[in-house]
Short mmCIF file of C-alpha atoms in Angstrom, two decimals:
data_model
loop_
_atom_site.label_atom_id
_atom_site.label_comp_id
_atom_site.label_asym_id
_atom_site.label_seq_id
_atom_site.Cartn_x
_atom_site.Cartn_y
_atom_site.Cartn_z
CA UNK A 1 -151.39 -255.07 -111.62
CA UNK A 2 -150.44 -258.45 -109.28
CA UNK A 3 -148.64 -257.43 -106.48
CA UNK A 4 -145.54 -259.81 -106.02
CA UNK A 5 -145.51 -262.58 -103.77
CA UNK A 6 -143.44 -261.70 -100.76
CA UNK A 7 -141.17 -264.09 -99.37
CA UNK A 8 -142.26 -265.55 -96.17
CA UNK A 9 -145.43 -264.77 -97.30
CA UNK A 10 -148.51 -267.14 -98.26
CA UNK A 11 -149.31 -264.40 -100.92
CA UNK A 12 -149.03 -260.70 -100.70
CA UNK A 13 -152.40 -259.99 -100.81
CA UNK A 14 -153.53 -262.40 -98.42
CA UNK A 15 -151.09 -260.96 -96.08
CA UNK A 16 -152.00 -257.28 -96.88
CA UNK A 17 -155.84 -257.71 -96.17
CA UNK A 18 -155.00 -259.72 -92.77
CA UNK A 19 -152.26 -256.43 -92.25
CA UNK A 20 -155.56 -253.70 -93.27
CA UNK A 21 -157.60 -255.38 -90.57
CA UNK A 22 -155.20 -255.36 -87.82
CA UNK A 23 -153.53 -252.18 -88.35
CA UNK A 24 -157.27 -250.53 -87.99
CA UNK A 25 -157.07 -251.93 -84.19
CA UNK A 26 -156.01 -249.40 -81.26
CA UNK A 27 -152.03 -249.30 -80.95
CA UNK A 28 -153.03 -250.60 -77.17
CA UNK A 29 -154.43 -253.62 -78.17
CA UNK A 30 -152.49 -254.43 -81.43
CA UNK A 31 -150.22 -257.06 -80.33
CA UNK A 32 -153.00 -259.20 -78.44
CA UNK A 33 -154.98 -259.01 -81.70
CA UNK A 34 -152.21 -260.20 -83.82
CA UNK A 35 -151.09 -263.34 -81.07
CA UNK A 36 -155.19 -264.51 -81.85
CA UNK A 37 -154.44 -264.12 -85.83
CA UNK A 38 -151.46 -265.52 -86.34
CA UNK A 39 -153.00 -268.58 -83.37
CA UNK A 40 -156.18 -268.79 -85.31
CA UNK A 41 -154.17 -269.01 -88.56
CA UNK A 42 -151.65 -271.35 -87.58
CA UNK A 43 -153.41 -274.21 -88.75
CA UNK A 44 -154.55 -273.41 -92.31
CA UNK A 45 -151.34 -271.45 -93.50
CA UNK A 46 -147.99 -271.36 -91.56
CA UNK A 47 -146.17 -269.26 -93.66
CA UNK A 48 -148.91 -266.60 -93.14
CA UNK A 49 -149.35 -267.46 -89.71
CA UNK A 50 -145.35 -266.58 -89.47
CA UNK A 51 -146.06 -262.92 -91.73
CA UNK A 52 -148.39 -262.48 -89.43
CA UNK A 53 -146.72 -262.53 -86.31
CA UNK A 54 -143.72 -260.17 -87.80
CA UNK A 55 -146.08 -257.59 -88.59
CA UNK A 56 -145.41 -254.45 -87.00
CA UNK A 57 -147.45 -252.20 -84.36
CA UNK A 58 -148.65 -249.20 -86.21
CA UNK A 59 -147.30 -246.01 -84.40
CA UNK A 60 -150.45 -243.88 -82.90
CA UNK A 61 -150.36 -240.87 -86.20
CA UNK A 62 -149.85 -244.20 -88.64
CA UNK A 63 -153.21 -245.67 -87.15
CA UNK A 64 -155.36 -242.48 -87.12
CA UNK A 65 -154.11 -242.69 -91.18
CA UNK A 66 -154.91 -246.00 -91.72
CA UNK A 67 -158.29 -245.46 -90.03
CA UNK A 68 -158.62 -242.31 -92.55
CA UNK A 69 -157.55 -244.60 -95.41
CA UNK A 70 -160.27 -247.09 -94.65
CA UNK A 71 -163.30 -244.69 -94.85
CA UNK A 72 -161.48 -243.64 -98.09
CA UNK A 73 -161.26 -240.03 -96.60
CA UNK A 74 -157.31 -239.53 -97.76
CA UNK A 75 -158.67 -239.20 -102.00
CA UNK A 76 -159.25 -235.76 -101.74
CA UNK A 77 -156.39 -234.92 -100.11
CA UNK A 78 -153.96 -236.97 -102.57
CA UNK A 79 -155.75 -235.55 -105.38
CA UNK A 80 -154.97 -232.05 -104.75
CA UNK A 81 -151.36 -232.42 -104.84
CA UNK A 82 -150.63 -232.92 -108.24
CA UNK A 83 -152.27 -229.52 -108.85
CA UNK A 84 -150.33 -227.71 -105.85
CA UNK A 85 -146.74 -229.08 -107.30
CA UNK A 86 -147.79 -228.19 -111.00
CA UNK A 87 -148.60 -224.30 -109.33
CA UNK A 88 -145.43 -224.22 -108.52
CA UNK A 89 -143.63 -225.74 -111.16
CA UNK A 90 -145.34 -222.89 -112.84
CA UNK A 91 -144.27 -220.18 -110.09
CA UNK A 92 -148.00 -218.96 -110.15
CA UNK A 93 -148.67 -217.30 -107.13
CA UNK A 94 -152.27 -216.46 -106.92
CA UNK A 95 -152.48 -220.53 -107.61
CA UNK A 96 -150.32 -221.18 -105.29
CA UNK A 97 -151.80 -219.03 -102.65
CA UNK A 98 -155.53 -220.52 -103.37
CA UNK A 99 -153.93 -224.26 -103.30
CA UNK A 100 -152.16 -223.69 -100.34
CA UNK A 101 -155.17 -222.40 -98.39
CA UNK A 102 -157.29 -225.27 -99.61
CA UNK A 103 -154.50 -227.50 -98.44
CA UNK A 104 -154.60 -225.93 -94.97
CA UNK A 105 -158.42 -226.67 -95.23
CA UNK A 106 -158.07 -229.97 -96.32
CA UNK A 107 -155.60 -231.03 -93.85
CA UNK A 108 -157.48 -229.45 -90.46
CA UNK A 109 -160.46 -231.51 -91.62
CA UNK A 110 -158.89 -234.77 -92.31
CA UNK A 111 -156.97 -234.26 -88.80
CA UNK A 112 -160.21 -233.46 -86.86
CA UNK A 113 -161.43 -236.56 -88.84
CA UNK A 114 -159.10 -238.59 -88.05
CA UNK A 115 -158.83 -237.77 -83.89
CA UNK A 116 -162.84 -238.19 -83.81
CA UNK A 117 -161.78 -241.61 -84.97
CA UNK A 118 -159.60 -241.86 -82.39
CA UNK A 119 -162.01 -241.07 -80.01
CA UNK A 120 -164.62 -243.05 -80.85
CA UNK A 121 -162.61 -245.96 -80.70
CA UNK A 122 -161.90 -245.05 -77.32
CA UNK A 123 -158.31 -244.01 -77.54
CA UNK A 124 -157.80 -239.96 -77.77
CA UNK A 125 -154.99 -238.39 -79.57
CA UNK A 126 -152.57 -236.18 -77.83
CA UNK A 127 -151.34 -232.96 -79.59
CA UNK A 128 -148.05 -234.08 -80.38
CA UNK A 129 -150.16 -237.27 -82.33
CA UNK A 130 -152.27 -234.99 -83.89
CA UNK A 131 -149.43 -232.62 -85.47
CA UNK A 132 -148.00 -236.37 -86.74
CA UNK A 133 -150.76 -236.76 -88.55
CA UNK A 134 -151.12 -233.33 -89.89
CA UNK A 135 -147.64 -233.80 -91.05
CA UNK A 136 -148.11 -237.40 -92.55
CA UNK A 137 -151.16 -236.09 -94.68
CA UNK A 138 -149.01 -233.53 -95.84
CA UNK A 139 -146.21 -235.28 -97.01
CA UNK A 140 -148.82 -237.46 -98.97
CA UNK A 141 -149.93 -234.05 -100.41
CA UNK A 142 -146.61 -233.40 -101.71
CA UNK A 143 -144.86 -236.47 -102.68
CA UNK A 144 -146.90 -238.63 -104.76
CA UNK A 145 -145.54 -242.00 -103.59
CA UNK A 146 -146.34 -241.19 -99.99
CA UNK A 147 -149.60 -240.21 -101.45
CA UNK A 148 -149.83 -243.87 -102.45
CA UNK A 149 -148.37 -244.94 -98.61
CA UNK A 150 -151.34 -243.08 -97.06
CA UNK A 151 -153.62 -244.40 -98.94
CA UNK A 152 -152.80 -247.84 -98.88
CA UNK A 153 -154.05 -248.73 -94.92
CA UNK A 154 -150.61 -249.98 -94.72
CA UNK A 155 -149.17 -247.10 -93.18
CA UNK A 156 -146.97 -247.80 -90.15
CA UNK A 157 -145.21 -244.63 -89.26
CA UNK A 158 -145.88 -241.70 -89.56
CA UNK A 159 -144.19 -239.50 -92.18
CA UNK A 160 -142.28 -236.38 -93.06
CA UNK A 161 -141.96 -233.85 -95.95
CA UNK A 162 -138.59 -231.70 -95.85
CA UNK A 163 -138.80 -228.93 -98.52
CA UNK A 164 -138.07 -230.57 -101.74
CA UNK A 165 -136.77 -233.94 -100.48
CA UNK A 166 -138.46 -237.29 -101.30
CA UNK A 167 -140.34 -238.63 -98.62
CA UNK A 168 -138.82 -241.58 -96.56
CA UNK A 169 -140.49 -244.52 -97.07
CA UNK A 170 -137.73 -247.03 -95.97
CA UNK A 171 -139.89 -249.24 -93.54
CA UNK A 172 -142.85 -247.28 -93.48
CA UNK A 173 -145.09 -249.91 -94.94
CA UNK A 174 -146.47 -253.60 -94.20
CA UNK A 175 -146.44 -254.88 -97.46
CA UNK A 176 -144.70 -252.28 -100.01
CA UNK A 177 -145.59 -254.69 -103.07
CA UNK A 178 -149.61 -254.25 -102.29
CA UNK A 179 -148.98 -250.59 -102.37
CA UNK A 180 -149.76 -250.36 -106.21
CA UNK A 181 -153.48 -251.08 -105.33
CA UNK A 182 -153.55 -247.94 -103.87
CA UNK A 183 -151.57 -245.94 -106.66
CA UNK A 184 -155.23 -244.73 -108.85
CA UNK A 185 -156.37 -241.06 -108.32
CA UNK A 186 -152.44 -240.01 -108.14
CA UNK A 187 -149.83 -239.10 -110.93
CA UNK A 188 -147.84 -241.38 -109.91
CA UNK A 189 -147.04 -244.52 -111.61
CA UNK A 190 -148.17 -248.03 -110.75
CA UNK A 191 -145.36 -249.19 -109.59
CA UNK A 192 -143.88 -250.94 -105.85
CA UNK A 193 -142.43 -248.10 -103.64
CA UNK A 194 -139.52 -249.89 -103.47
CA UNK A 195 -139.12 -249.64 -106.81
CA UNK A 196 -139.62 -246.08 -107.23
CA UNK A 197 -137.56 -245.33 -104.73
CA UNK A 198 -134.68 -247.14 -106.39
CA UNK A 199 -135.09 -245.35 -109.45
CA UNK A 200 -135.17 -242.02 -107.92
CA UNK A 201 -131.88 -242.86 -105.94
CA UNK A 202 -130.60 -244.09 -109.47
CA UNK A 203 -131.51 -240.72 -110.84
CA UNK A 204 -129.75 -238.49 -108.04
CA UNK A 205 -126.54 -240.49 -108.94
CA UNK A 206 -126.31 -239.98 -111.90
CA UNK A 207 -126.85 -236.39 -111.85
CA UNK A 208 -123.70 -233.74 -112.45
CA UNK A 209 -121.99 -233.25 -108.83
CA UNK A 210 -121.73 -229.41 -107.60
CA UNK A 211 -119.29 -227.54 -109.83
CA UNK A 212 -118.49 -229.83 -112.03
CA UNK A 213 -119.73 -228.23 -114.94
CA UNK A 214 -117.63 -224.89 -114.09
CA UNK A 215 -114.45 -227.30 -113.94
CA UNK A 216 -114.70 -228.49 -117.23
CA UNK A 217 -115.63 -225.80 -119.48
CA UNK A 218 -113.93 -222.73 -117.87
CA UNK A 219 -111.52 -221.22 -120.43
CA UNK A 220 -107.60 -222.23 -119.82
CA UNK A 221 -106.25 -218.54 -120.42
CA UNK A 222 -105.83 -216.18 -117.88
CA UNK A 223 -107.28 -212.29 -118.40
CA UNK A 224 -105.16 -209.87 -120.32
CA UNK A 225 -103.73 -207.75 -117.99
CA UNK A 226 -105.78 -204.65 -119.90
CA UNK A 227 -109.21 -206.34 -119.74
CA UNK A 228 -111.41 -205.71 -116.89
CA UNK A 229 -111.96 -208.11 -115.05
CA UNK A 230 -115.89 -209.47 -114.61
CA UNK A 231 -117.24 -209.28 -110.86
CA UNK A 232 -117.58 -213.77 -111.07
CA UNK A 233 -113.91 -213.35 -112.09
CA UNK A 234 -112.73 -212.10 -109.13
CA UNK A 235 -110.63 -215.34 -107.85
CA UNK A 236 -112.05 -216.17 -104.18
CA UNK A 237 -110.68 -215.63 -101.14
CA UNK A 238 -108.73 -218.64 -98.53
CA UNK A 239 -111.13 -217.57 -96.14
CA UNK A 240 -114.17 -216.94 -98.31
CA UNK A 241 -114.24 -220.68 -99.83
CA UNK A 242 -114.66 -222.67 -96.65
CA UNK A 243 -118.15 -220.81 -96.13
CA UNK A 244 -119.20 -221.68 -99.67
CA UNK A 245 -118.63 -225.53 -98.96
CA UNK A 246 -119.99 -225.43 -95.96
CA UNK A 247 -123.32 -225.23 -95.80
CA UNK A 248 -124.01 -228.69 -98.24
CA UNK A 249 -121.53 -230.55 -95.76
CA UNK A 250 -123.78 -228.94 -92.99
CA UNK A 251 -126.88 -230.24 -94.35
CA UNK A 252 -125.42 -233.53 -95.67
CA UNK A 253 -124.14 -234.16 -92.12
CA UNK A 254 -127.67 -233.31 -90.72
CA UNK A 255 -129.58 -235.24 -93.11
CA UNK A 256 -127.01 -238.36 -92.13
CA UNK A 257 -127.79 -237.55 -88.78
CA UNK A 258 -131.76 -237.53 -89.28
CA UNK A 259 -131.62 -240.59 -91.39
CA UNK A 260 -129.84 -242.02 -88.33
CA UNK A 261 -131.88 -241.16 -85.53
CA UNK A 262 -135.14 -242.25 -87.38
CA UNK A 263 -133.51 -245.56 -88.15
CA UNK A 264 -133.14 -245.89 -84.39
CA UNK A 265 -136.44 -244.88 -83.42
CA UNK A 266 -137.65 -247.41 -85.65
CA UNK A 267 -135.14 -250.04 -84.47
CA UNK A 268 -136.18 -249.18 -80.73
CA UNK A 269 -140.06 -249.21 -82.16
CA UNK A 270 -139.45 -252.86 -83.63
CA UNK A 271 -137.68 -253.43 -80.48
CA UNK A 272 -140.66 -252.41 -78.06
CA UNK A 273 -143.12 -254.36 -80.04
CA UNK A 274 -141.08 -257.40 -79.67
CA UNK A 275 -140.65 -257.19 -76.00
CA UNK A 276 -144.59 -256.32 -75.61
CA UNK A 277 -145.11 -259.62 -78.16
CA UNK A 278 -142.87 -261.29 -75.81
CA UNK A 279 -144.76 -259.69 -72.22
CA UNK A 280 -147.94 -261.21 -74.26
CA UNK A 281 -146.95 -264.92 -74.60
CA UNK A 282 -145.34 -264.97 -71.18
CA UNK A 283 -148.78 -263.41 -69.92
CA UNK A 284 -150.89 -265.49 -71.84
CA UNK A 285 -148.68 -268.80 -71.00
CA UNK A 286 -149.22 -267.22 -67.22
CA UNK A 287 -152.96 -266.81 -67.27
CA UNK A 288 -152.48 -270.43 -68.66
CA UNK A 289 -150.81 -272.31 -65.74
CA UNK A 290 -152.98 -269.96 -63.74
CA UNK A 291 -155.87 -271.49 -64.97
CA UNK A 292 -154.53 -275.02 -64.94
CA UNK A 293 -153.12 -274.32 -60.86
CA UNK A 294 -156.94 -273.02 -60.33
CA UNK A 295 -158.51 -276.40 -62.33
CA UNK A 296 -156.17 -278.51 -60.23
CA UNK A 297 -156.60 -276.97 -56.89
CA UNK A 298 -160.68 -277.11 -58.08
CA UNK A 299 -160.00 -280.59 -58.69
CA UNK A 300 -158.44 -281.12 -55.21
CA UNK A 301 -161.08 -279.41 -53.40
CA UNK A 302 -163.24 -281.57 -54.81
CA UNK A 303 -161.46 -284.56 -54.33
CA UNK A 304 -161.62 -283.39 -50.60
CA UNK A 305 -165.15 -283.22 -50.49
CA UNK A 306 -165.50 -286.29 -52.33
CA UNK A 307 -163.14 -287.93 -49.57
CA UNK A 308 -165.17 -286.31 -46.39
CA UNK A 309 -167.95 -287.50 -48.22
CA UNK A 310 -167.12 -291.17 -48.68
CA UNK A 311 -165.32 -290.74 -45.07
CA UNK A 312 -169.04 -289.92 -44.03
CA UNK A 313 -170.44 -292.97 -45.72
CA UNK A 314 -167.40 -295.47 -44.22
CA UNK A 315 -168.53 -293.92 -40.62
CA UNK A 316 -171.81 -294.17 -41.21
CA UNK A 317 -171.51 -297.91 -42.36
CA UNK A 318 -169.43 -298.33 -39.58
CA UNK A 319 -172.32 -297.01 -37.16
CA UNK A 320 -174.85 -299.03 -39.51
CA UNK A 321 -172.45 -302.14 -38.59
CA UNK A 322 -171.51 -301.68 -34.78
CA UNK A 323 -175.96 -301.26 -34.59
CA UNK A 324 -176.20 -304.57 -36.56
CA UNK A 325 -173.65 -306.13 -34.55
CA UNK A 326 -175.46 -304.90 -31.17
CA UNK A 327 -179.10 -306.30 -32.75
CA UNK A 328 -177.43 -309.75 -33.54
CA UNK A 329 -176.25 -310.24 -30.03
CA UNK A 330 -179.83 -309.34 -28.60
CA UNK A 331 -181.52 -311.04 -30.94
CA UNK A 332 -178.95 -314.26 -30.00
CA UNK A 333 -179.15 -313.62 -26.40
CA UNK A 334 -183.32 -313.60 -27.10
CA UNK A 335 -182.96 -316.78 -28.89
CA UNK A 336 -180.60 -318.63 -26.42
CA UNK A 337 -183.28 -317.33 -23.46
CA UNK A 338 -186.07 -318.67 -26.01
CA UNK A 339 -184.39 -321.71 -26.16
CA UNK A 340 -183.80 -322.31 -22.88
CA UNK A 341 -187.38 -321.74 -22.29
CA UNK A 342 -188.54 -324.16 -24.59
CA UNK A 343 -186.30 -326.84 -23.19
CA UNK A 344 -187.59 -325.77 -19.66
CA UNK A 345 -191.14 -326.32 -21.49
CA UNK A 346 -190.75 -329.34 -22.60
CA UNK A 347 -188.44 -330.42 -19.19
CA UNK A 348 -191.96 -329.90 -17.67
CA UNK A 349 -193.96 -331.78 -20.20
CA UNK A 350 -192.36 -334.51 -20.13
CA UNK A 351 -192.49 -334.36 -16.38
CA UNK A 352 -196.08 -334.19 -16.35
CA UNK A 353 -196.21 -337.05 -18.96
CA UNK A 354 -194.71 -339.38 -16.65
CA UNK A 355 -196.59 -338.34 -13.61
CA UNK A 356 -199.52 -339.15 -15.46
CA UNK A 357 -198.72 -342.45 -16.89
CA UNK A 358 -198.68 -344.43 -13.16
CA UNK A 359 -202.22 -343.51 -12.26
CA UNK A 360 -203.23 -345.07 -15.55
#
């Protein structure tokens, strides 16, 4: 099966290998990971570039997943729950009891797996992280589409399995149409979570409501006054019938309340990585006037130099000239005093020339 093509999207499997890649990097360093993406992909594919830089940061238990998804270490795990829900479909309870143990097994070793992971990639899991993920590997165990979610290296939550209750899904993935690709190995159908989940909701809606089936076909005429009456028959009491409701409104309300509070944790999650994407580009657009203020105060510092420096040479031209200038004027005064002898010279010569001429 093609995955759809998302909107926003340059293609939804472009966008979910780009989204495998990144969501295997540490929590800690996701969002400066995903700036350089989307910056180096800018260029080639906006649209993408744009997917990109609305992709979530994984929460920690979601990361150690998708780091088990990539080795391909979640198969086992996934596989064995189709045989655990058909033991108990089948109330079998030495089946139950062996597929529950191996279960137990199976999830301590994929959790140990996964926080060595962790560690290796420098980033140790606390307790709390590593019951998450203990939790989320479980929930893939029992619900086959979250089997499919853990599988996928899309994973960006972690997840929860409450007795017989589907598993929420509702923004727990990256890309829910590339899920399919990781659908194989389960009984689930290859279809988009979103999808499935539709249909189940579709299902539950249709469904008879709680005592509606009592209402309709209960017999119009009351008892004959010799019959005796059945124990069911006995006609409840005022006080006895708010206890019976109760305890679906109770768990209605607290269901409503859960759904609630985990769409505000993720809210506040989508939140937190916005203001961290914004901290990043006001950092980075920091570091980059830093780094122009440092160029340009470089650049002055050298301009200083290069001023002393040519200062230097004007002074030292200056010197040069003031010597020259002081040379000139000896060498003038020399030639004025040479001149003056020569004309004293030749003062005497011709003195002597005419002294000499008489006599002859």
């Amino acid at each position: 099966m093609t995955p759809r093509e998302t909107p926003g999207h340059a293609g939804s499997v472009e966008f979910a290998e780009v989204a495998r890649e990144l969501l295997l990097v540490a929590p800690a360093d996701f969002v400066r990971e995903r700036t350089a993406r989307q910056r180096a992909t800018r260029g080639a594919d906006r649209a993408l570039a744009t997917a990109i830089g609305k992709l979530r940061k994984p929460a920690p238990a979601a990361w150690v997943i998708d780091l088990l998804a990539h080795e391909g270490a979640l198969d086992d795990a996934v596989a064995l729950g189709p045989a655990l829900r058909e033991a108990q479909a089948s109330a079998d309870p030495g089946q139950i009891a062996t597929l529950r143990r191996q279960r137990s097994q199976v999830i301590d070793a994929l959790a140990q797996a996964g926080a060595a992971l962790a560690e290796d990639a420098g980033h140790p899991l606390t307790p709390a992280v590593l019951d998450q993920v203990r939790a989320t590997i479980e929930s893939g165990m029992a619900d086959p589409h979250a089997g499919a979610a853990i599988r996928s290296g899309l994973l960006l939550r972690a997840l929860e399995s409450v007795g017989f209750e589907d598993v929420d899904l509702d923004d727990a993935l990256a890309d829910p149409d590339a899920v399919p690709e990781a659908w194989r190995g389960s009984d689930a159908p290859p279809i988009p979570i979103t999808a499935a989940k539709r249909a189940r909701r579709r299902s539950r809606a249709t469904g008879p409501s709680r005592g509606t089936d009592a209402a309709t076909t209960a017999p119009a005429d009351e008892p004959s006054a010799d019959a005796e009456p059945a124990p069911d028959a006995e006609p409840p009491r005022a006080d006895d019938a708010q206890p019976d409701d109760e305890p679906p409104l109770d768990r209605g309300a607290a269901r409503a309340a859960e759904t609630a509070a985990r769409r505000a944790s993720r809210e506040a999650d989508t939140a937190l990585d916005d203001a961290e994407y914004a901290l990043e580009a006001a950092e980075e657009r920091r570091a980059d006037l830093e780094h122009r203020h440092d160029d340009l105060a470089r650049r002055h510092d050298d301009l200083e130099r290069e001023l002393r420096a040519l200062e230097r040479q004007q002074q030292d031209l200056e010197d040069e000239q003031a010597a020259l200038t002081t040379e000139t004027e000896r060498l003038e005064r020399a030639r004025d005093d040479a001149e003056a002898v020569s004309d004293r010279a030749r003062d005497d010569l011709d003195a002597a020339r005419r002294a000499r001429r008489p006599s002859d």
